[in-house]
CSV table of N, CA and C in Angstrom, one decimal:
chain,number,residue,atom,x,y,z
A,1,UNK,N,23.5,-14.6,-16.6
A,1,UNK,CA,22.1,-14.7,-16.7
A,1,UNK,C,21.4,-13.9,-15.6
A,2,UNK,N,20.4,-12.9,-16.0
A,2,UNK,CA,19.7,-12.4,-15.2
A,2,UNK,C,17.9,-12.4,-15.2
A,3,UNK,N,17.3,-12.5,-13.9
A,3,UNK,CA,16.4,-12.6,-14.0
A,3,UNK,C,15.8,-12.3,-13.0
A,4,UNK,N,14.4,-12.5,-12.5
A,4,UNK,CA,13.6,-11.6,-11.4
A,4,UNK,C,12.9,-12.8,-10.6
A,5,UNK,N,13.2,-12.8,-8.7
A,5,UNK,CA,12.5,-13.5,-8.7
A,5,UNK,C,12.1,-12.9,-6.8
A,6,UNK,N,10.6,-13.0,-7.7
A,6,UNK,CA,10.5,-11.3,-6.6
A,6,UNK,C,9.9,-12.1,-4.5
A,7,UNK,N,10.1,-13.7,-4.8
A,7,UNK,CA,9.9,-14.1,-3.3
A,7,UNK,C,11.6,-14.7,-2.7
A,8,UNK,N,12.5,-14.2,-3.6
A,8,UNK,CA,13.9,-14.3,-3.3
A,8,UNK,C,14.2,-14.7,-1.5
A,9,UNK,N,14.7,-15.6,-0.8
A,9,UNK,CA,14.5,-16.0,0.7
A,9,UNK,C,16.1,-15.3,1.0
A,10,UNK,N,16.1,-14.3,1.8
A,10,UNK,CA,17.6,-13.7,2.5
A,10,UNK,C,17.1,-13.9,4.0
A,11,UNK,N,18.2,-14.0,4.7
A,11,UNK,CA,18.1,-14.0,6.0
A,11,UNK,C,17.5,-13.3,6.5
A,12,UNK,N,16.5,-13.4,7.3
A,12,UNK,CA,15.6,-12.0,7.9
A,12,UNK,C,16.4,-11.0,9.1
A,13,UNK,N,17.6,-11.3,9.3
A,13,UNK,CA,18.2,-10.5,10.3
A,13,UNK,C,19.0,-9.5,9.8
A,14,UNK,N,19.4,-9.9,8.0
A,14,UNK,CA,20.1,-9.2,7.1
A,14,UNK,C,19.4,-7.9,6.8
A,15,UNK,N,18.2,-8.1,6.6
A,15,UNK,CA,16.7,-6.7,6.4
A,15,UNK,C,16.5,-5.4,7.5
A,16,UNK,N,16.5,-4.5,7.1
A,16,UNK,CA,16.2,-3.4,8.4
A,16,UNK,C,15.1,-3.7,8.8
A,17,UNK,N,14.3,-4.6,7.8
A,17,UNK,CA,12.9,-4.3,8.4
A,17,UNK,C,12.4,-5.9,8.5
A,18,UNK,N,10.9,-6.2,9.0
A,18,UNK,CA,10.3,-7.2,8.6
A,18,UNK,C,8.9,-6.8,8.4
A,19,UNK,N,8.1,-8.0,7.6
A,19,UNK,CA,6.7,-7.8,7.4
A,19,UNK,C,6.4,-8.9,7.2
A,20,UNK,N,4.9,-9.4,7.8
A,20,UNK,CA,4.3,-10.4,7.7
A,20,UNK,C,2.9,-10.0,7.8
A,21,UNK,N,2.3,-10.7,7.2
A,21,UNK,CA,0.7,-10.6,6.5
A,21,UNK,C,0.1,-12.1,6.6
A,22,UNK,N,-0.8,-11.7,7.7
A,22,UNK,CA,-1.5,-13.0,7.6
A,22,UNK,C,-3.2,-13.0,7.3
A,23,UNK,N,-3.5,-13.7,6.7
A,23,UNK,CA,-5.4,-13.8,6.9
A,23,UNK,C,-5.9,-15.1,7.9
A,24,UNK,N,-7.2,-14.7,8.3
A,24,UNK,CA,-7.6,-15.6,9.4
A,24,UNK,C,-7.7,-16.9,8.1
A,25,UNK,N,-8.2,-16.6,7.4
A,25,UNK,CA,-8.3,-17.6,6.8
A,25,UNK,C,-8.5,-17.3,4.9
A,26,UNK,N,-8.3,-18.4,3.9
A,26,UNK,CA,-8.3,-18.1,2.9
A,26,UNK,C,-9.1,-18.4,1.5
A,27,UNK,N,-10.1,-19.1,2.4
A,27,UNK,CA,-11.6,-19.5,1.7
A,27,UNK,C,-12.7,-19.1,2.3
A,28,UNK,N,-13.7,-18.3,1.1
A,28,UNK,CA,-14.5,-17.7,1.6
A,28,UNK,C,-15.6,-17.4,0.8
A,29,UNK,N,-16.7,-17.2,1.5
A,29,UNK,CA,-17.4,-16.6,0.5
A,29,UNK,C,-18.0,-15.1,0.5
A,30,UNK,N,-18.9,-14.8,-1.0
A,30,UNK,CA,-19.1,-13.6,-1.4
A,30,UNK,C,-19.3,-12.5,-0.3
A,31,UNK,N,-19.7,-11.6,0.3
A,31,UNK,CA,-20.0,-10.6,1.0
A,31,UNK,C,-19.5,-11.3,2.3
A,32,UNK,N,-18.6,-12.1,2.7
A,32,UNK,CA,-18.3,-12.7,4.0
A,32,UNK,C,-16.9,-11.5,4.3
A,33,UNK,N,-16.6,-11.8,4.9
A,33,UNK,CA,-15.2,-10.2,5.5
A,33,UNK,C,-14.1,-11.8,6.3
A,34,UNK,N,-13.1,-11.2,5.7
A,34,UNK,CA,-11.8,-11.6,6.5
A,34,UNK,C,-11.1,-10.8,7.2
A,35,UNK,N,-10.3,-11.2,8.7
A,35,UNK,CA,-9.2,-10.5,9.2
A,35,UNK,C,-8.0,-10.4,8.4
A,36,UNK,N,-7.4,-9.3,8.5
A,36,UNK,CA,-6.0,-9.4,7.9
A,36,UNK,C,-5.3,-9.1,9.3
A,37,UNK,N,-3.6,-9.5,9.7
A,37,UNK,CA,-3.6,-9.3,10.5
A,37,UNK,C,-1.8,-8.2,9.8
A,38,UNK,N,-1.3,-7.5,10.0
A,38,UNK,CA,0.2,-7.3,9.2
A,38,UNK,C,1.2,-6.9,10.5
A,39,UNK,N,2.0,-7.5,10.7
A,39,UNK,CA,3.2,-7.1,11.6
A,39,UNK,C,4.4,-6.9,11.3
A,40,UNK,N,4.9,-5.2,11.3
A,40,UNK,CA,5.8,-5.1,10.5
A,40,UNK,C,6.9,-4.4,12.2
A,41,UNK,N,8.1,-4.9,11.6
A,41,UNK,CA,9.1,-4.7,12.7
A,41,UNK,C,10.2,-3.8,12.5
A,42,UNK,N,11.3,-3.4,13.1
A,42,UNK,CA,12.5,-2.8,12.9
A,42,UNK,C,13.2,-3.6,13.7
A,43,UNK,N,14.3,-4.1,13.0
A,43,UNK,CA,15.3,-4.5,12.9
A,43,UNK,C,17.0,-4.2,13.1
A,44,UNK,N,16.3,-2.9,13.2
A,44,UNK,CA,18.2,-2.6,13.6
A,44,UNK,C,18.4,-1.6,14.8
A,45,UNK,N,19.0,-1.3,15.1
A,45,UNK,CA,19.4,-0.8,16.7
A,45,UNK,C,18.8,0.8,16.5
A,46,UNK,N,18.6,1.7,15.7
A,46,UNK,CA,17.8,3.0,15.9
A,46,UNK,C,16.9,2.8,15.3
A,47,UNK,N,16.1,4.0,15.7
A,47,UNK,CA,14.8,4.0,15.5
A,47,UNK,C,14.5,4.5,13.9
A,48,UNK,N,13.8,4.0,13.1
A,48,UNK,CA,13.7,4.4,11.4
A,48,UNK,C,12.3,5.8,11.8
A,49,UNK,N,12.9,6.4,10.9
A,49,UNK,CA,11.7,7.6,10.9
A,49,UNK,C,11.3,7.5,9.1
A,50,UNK,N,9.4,7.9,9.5
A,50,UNK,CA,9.0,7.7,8.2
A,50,UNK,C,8.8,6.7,7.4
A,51,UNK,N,8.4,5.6,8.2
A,51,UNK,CA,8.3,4.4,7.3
A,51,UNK,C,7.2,4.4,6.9
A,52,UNK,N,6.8,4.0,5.6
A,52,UNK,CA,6.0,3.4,4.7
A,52,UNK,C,5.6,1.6,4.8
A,53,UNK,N,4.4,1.7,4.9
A,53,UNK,CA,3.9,0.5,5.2
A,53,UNK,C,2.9,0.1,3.7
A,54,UNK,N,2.8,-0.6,2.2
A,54,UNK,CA,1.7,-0.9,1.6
A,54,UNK,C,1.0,-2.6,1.7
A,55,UNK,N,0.2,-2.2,2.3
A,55,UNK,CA,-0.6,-3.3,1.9
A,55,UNK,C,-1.3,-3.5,1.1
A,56,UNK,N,-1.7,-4.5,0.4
A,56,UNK,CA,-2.7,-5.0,-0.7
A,56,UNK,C,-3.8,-5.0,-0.4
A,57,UNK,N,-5.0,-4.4,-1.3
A,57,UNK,CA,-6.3,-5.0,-1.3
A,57,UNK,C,-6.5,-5.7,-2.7
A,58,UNK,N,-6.4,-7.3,-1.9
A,58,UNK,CA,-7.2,-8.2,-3.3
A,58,UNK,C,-8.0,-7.6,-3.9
A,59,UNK,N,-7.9,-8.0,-5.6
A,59,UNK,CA,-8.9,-7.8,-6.6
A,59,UNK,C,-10.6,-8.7,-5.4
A,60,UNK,N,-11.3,-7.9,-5.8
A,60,UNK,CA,-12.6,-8.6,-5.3
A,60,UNK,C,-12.8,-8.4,-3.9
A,61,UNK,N,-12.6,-7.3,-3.2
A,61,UNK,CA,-12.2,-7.0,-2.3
A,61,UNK,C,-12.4,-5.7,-1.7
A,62,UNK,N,-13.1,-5.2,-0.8
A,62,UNK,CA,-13.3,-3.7,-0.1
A,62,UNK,C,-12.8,-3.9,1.2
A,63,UNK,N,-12.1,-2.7,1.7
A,63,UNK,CA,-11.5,-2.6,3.0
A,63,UNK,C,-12.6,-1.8,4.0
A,64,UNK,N,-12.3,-1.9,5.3
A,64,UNK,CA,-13.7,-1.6,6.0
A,64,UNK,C,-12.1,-0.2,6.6
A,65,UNK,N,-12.8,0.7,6.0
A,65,UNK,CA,-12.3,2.0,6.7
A,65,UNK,C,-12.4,2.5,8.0
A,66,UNK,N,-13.4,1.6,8.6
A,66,UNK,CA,-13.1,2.4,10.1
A,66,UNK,C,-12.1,1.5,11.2
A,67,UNK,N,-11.6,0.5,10.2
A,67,UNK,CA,-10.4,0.0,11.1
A,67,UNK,C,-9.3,1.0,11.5
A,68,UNK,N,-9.0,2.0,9.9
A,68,UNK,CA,-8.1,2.7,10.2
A,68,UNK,C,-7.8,3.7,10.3
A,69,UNK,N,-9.2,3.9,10.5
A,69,UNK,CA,-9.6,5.4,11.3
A,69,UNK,C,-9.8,4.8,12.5
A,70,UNK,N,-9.8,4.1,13.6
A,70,UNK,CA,-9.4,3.9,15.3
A,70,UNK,C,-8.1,3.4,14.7
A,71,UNK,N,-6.5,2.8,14.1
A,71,UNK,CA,-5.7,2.9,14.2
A,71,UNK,C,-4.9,4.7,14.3
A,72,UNK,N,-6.0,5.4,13.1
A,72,UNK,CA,-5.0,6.9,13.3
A,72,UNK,C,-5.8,7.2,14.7
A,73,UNK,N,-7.0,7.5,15.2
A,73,UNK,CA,-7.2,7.9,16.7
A,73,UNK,C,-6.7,7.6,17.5
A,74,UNK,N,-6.0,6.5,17.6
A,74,UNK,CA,-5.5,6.0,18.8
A,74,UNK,C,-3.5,6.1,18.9
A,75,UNK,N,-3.5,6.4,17.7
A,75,UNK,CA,-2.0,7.2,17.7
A,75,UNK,C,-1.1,5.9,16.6
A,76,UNK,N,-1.5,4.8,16.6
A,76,UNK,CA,-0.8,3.6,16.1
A,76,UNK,C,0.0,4.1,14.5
A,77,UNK,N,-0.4,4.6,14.0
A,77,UNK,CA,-0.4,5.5,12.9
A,77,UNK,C,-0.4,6.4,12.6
A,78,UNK,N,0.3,7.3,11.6
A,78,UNK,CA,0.2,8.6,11.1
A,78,UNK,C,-0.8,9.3,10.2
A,79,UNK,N,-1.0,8.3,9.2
A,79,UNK,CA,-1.6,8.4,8.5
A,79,UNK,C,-2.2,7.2,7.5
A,80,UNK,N,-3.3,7.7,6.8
A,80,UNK,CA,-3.3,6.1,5.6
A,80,UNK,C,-4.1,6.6,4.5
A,81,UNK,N,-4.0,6.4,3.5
A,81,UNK,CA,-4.4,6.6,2.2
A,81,UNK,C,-5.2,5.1,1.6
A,82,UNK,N,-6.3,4.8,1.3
A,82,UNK,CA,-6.6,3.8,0.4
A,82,UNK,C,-6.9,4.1,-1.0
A,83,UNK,N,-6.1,3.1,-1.5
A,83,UNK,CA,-6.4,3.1,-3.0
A,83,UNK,C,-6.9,1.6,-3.6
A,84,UNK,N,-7.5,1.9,-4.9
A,84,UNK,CA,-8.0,0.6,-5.3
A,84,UNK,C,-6.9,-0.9,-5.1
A,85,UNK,N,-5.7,-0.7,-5.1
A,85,UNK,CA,-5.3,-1.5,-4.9
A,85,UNK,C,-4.3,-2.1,-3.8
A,86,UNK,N,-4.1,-0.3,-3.2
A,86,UNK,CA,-3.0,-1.0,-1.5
A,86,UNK,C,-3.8,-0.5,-0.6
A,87,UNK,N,-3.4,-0.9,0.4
A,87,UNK,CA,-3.5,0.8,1.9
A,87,UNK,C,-2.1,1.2,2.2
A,88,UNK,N,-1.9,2.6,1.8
A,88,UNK,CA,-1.2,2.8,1.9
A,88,UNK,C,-0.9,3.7,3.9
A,89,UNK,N,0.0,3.4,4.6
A,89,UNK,CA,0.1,3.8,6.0
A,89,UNK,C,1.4,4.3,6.7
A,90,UNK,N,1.3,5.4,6.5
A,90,UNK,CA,2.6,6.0,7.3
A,90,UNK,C,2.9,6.0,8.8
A,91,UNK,N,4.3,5.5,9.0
A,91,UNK,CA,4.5,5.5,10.0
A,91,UNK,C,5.2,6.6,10.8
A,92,UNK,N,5.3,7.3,11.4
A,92,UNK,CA,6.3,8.8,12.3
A,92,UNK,C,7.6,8.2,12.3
A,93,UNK,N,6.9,6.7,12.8
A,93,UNK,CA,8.6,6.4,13.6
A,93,UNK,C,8.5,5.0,14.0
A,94,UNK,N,9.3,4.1,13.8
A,94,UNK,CA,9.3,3.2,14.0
A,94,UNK,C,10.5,2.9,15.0
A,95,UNK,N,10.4,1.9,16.4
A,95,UNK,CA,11.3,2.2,17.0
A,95,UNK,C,12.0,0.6,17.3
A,96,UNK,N,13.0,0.4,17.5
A,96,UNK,CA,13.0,-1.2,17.5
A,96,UNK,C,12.8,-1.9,18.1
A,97,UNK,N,12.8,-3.2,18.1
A,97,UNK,CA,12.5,-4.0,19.4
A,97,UNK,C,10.9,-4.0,19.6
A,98,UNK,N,10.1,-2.9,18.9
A,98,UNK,CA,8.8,-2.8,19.0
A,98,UNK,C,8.1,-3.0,18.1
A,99,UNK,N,7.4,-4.2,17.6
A,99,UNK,CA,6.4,-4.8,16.4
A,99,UNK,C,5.1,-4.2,16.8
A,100,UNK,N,5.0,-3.0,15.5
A,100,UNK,CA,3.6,-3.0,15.3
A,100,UNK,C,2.7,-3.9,14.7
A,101,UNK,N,1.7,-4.1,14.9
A,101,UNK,CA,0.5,-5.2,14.1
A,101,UNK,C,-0.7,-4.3,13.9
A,102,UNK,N,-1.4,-4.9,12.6
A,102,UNK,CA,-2.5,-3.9,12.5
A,102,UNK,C,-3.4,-5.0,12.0
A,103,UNK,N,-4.1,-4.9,12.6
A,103,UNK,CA,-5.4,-5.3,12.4
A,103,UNK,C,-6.6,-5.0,11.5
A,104,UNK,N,-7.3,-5.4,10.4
A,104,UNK,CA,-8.2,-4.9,9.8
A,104,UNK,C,-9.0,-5.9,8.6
A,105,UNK,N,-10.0,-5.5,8.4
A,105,UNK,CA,-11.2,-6.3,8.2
A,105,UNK,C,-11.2,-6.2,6.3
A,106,UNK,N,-11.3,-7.3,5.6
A,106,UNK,CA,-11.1,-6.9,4.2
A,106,UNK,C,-12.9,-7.6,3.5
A,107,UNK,N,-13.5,-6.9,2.8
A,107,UNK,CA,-15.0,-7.8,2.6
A,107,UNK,C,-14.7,-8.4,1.4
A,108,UNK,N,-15.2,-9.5,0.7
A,108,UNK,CA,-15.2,-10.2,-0.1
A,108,UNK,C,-16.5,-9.5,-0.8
A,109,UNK,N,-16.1,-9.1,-2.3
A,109,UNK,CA,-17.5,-8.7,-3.3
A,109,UNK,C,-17.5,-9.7,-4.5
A,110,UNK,N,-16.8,-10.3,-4.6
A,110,UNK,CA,-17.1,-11.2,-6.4
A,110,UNK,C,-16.5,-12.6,-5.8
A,111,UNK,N,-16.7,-13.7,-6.8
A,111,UNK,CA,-16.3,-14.7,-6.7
A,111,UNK,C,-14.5,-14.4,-7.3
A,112,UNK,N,-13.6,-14.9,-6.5
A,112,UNK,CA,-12.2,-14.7,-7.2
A,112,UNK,C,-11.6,-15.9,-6.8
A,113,UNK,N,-10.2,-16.6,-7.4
A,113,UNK,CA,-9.1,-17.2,-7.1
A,113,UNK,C,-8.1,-16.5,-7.3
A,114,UNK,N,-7.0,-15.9,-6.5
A,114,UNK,CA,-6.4,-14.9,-6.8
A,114,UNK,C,-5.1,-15.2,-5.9
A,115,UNK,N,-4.1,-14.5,-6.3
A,115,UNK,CA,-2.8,-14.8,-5.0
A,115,UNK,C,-2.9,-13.2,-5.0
A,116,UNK,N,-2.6,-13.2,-3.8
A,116,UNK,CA,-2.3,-11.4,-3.3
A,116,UNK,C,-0.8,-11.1,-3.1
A,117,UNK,N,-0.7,-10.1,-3.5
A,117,UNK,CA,0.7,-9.5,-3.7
A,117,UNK,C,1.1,-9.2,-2.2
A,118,UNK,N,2.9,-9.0,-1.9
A,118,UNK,CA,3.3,-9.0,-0.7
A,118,UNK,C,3.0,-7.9,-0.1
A,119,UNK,N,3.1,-7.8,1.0
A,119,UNK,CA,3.1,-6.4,1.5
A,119,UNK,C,4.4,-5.8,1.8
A,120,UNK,N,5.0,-4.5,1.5
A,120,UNK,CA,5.8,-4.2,1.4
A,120,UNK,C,6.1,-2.8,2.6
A,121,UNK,N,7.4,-2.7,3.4
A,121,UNK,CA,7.4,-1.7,3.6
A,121,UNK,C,9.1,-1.6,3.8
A,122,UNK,N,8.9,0.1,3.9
A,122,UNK,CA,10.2,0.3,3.9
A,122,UNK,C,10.2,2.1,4.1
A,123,UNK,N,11.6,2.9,4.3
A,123,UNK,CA,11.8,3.8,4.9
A,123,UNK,C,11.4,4.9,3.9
A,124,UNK,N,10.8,5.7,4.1
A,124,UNK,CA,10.5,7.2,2.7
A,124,UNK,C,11.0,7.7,1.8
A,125,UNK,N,12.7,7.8,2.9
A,125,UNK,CA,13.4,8.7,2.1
A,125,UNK,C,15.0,7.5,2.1
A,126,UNK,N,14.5,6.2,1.7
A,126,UNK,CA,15.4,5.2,1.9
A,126,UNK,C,14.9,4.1,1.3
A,127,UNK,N,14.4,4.4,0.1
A,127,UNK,CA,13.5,2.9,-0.2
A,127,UNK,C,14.5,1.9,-0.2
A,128,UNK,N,15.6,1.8,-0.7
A,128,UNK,CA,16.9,0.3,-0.7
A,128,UNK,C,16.1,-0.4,0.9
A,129,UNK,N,15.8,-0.1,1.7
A,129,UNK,CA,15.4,-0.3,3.5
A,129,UNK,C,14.0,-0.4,3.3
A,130,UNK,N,14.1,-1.5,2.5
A,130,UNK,CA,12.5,-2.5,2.5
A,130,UNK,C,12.7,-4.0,2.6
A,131,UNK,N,11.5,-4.8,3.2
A,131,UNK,CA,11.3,-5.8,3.0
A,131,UNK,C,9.8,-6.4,3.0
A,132,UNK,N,9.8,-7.5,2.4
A,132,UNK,CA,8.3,-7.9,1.8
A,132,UNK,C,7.9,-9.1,2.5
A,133,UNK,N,6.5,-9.1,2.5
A,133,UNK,CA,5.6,-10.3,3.0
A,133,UNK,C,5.7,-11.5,1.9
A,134,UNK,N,5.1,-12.5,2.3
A,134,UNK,CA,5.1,-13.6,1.2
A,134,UNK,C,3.7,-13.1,0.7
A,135,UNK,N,3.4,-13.6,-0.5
A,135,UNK,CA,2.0,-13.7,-1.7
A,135,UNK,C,1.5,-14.5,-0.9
A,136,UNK,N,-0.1,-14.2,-1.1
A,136,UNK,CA,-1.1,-15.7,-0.1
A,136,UNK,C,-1.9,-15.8,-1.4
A,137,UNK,N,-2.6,-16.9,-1.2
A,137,UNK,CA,-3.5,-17.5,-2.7
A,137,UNK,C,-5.4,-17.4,-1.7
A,138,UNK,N,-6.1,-16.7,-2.0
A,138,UNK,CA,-7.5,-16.1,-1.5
A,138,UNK,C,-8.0,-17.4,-2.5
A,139,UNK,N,-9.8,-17.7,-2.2
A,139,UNK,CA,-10.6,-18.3,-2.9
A,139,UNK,C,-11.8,-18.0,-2.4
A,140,UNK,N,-12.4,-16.7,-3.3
A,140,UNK,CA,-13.5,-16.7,-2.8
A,140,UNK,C,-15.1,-17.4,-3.6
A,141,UNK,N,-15.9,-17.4,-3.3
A,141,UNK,CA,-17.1,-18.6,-4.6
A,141,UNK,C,-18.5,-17.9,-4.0
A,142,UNK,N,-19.1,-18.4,-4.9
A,142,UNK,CA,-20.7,-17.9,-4.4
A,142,UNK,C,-21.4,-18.6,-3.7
A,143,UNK,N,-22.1,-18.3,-2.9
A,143,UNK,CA,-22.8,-19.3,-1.7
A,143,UNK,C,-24.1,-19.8,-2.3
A,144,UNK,N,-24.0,-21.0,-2.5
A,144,UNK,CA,-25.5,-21.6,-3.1
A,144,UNK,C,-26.5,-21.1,-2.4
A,145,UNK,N,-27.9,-21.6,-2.9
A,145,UNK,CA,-29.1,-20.9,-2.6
A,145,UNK,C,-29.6,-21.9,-2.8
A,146,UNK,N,-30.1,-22.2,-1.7
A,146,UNK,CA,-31.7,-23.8,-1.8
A,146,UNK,C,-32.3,-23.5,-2.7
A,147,UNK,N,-32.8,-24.6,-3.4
A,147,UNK,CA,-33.7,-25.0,-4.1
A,147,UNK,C,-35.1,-24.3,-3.7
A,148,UNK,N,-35.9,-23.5,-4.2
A,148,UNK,CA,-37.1,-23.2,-3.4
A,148,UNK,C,-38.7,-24.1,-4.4
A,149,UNK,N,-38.9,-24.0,-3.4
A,149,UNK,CA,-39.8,-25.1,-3.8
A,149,UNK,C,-41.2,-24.9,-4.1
């Protein structure tokens, strides 16, 4: 019997890599902004060149781009691409023993209930040399308005 089960738990020391994705929090409302926080690691004794980093942007959801525009000025990054639905972030080099974290700001535009997809990264020219965040479940709602009288 075969089948797909894409939050599968392997040992985390077994992975070249790790990734974790966290939000400050996961209730919120419309035009309100969350931190996302993602810490992705290397795991094996050399240094990986070229890693790929994707993060998700929830449905209902805009990224504040000048987070990662001071991540590429300040060298933390190579590069980043946003698309409607990841950020995509290249890495030069990932070296081990050294966890990057990236920090960045996501705005809430619609009312949603949604799970967000993991974040994934892994090597360019080596995809087999990935590993994934867990899915988080968002709840965003519209903020009542007094009664005006």
């Amino acid at each position: 019997m075969r089948y797909h089960s894409p939050n599968k738990s392997t040992a985390e020391g077994d992975q070249p890599f790790s990734v974790k994705l966290d939000y400050d929090r996961t209730k919120l409302f419309v035009n309100e902004a969350i931190a996302a926080t993602a810490t992705v690691a290397n795991q094996v004794d050399s240094s990986a060149p070229m890693v790929m980093l994707n993060l998700p942007v929830p449905a209902g959801f805009t990224v504040e781009t000048g987070d990662f525009a001071r991540l590429l000025d300040n060298g933390q990054i190579e590069k980043y691409q946003i698309t409607p639905r990841a950020i995509i972030v290249y890495l030069r080099n990932l070296e081990p023993e050294l966890p990057l974290t990236l920090r960045y700001q996501l705005t809430a535009t619609m009312p949603v209930d949604i799970v967000v997809p993991p974040a994934v990264v892994y090597e360019y020219y080596d995809a087999d040399k990935k590993a994934t965040s867990s899915a988080t479940r968002l709840f965003v709602e519209m903020k009542e308005e007094p009664d005006s009288i």
